Coordinates of N, CA and C in Angstrom, one line a residue:
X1 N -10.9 76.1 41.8 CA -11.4 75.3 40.7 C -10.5 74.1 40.6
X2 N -10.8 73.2 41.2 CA -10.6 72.0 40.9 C -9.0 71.9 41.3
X3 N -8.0 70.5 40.3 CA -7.0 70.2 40.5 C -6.0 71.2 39.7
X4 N -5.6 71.9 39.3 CA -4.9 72.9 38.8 C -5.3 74.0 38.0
X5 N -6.7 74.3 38.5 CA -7.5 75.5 37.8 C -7.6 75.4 36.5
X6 N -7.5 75.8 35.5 CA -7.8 75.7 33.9 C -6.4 75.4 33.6
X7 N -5.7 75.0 34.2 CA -4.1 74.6 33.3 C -4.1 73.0 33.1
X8 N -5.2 71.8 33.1 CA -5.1 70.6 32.8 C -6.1 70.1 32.3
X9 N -6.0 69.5 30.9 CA -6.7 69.0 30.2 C -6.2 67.4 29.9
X10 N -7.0 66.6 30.0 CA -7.0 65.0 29.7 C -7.7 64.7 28.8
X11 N -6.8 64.3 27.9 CA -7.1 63.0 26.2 C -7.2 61.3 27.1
X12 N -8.5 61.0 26.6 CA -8.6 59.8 27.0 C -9.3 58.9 26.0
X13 N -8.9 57.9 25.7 CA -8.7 56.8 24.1 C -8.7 55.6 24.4
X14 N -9.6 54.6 23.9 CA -9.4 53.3 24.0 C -7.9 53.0 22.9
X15 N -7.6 54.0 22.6 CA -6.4 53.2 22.1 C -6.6 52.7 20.5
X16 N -5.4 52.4 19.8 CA -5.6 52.4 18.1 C -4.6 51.0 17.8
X17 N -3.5 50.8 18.2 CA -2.3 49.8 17.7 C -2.5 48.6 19.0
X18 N -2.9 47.4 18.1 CA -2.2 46.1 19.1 C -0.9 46.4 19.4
X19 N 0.1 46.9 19.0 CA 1.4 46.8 19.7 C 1.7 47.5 20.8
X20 N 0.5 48.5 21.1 CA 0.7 48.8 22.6 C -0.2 47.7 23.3
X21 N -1.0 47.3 23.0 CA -1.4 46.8 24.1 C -0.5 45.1 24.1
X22 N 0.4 44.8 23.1 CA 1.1 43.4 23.4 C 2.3 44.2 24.7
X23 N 2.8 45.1 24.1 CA 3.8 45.6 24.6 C 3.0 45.3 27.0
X24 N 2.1 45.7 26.8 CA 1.5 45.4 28.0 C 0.9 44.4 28.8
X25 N 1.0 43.8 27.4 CA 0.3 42.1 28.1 C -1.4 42.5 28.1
X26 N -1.8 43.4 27.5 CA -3.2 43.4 27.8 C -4.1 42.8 26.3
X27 N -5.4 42.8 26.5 CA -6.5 42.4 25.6 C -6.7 43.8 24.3
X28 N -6.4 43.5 23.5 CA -6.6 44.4 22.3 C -8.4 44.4 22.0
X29 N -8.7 43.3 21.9 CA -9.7 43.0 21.1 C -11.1 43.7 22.5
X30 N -10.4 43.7 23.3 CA -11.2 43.7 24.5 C -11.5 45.5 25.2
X31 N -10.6 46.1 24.1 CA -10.2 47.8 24.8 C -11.5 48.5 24.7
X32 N -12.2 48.4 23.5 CA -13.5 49.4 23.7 C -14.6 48.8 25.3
X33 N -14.8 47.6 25.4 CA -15.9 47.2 26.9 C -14.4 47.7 28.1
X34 N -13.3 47.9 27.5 CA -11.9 48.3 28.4 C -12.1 49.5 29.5
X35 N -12.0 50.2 27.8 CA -12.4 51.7 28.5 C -13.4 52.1 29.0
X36 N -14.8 51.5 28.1 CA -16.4 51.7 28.8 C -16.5 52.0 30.6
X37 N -15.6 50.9 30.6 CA -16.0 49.9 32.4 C -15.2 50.9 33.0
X38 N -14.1 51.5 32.8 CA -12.8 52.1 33.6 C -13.6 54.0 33.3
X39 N -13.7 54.3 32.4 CA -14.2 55.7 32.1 C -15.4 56.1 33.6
X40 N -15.8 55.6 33.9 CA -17.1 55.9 35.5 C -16.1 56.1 36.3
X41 N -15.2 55.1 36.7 CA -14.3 55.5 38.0 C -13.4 56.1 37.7
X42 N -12.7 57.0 36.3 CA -11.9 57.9 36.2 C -12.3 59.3 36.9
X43 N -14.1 59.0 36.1 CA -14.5 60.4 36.4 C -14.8 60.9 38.0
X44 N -15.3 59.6 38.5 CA -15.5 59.6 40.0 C -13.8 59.4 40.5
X45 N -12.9 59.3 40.9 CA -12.0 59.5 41.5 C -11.4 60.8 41.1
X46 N -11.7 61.6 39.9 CA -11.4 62.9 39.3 C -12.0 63.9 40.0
X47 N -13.5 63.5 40.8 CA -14.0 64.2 41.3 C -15.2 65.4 40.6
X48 N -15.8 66.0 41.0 CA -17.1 67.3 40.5 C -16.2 68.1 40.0
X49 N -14.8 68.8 40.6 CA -14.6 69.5 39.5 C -13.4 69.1 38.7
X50 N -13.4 68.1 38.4 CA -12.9 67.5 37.5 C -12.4 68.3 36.0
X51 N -10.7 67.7 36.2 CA -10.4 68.7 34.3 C -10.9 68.6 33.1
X52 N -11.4 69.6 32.0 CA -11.9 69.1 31.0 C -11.0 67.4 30.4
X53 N -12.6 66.6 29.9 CA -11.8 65.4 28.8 C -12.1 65.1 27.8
X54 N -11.3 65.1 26.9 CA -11.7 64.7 25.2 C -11.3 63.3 24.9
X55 N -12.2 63.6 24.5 CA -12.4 61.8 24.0 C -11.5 61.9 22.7
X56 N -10.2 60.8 22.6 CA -9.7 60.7 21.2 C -10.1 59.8 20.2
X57 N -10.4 59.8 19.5 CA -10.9 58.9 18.6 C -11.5 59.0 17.0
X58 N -11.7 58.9 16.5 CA -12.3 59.0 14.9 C -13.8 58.1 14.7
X59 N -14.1 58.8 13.7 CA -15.5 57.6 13.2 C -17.2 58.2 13.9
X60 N -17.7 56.8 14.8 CA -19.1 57.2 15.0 C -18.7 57.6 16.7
X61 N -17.4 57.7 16.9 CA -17.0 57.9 18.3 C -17.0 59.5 18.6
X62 N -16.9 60.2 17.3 CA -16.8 61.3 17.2 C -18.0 62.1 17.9
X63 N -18.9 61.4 17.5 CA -20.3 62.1 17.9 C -20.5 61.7 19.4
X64 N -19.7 60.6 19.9 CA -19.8 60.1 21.2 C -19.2 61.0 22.5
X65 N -18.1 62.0 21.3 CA -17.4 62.6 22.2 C -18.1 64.0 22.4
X66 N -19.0 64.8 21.4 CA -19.6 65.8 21.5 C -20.9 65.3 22.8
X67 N -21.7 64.0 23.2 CA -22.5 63.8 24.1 C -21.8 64.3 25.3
X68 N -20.4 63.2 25.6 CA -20.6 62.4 26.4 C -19.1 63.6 27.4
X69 N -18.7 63.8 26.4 CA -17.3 64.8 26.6 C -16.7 65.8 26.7
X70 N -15.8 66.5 27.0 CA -15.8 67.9 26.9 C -15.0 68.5 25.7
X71 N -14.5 68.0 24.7 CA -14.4 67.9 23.6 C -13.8 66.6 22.9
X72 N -13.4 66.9 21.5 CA -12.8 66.0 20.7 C -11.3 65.8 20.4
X73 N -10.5 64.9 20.5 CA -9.1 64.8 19.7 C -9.1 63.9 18.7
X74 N -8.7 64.5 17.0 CA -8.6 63.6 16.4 C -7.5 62.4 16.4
X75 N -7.8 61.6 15.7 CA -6.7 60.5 15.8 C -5.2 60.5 15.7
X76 N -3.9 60.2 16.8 CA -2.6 60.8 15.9 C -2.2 59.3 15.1
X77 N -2.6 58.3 15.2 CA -2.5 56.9 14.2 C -2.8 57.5 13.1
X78 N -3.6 57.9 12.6 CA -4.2 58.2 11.1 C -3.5 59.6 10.7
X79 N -3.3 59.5 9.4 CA -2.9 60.4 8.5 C -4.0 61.2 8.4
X80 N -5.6 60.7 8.4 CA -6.7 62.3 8.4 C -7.0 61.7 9.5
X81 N -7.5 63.0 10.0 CA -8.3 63.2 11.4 C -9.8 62.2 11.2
X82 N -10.3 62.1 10.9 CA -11.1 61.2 11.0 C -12.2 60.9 9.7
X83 N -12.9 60.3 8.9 CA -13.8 60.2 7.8 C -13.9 61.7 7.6
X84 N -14.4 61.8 6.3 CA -15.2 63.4 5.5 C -16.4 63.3 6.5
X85 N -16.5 64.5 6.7 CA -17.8 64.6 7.4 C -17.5 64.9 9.2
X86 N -17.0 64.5 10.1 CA -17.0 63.7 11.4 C -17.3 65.5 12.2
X87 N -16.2 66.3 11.3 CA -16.4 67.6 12.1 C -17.6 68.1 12.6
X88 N -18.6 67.9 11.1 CA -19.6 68.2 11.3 C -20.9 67.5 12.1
X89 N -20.1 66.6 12.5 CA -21.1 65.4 13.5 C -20.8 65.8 14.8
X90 N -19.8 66.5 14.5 CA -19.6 66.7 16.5 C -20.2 67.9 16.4
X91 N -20.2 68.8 15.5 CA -20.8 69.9 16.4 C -22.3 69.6 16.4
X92 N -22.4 69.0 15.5 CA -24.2 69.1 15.5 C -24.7 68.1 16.5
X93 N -23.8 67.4 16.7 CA -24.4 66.5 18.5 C -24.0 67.2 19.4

């Protein structure tokens, strides 16, 4: 089964603080079309059997991660895990 059998799991996040991305010299404002473009060839160089990935994030992304992902991480920036409600958005997507 895949790259280390059920022992690896990957959190993958457009990211929350401009100061990481000054710290890198990259585009802040530019991270969500960032990650969009880069997330296809993560999953294609990861391969079919590929480790589970959870999408981190908070908000309407929440529900993006029950589509699109193999689960959810809530945000570690924020003090709550994400709006009242979000839990119940992911499972029902």
């Amino acid at each position: 089964m895949g790259f280390c059998g059920d022992r690896l799991t990957l959190g993958v996040s457009p990211g929350s603080t401009d100061l990481d991305y000054a710290l890198l010299d990259r585009d802040y404002t530019a991270r969500f079309r960032t990650f969009r473009e880069n997330l296809p060839l993560l999953r294609e160089l990861l391969g079919p059997e590929r480790p589970p990935l959870l999408l981190g994030s908070r908000g309407a992304n929440v529900e993006r991660a029950a589509r699109e992902f193999d689960g959810w991480l809530a945000s570690a920036y924020r003090r709550t895990p994400s709006p009242p409600g979000s839990g119940p958005c992911f499972r029902e997507s």
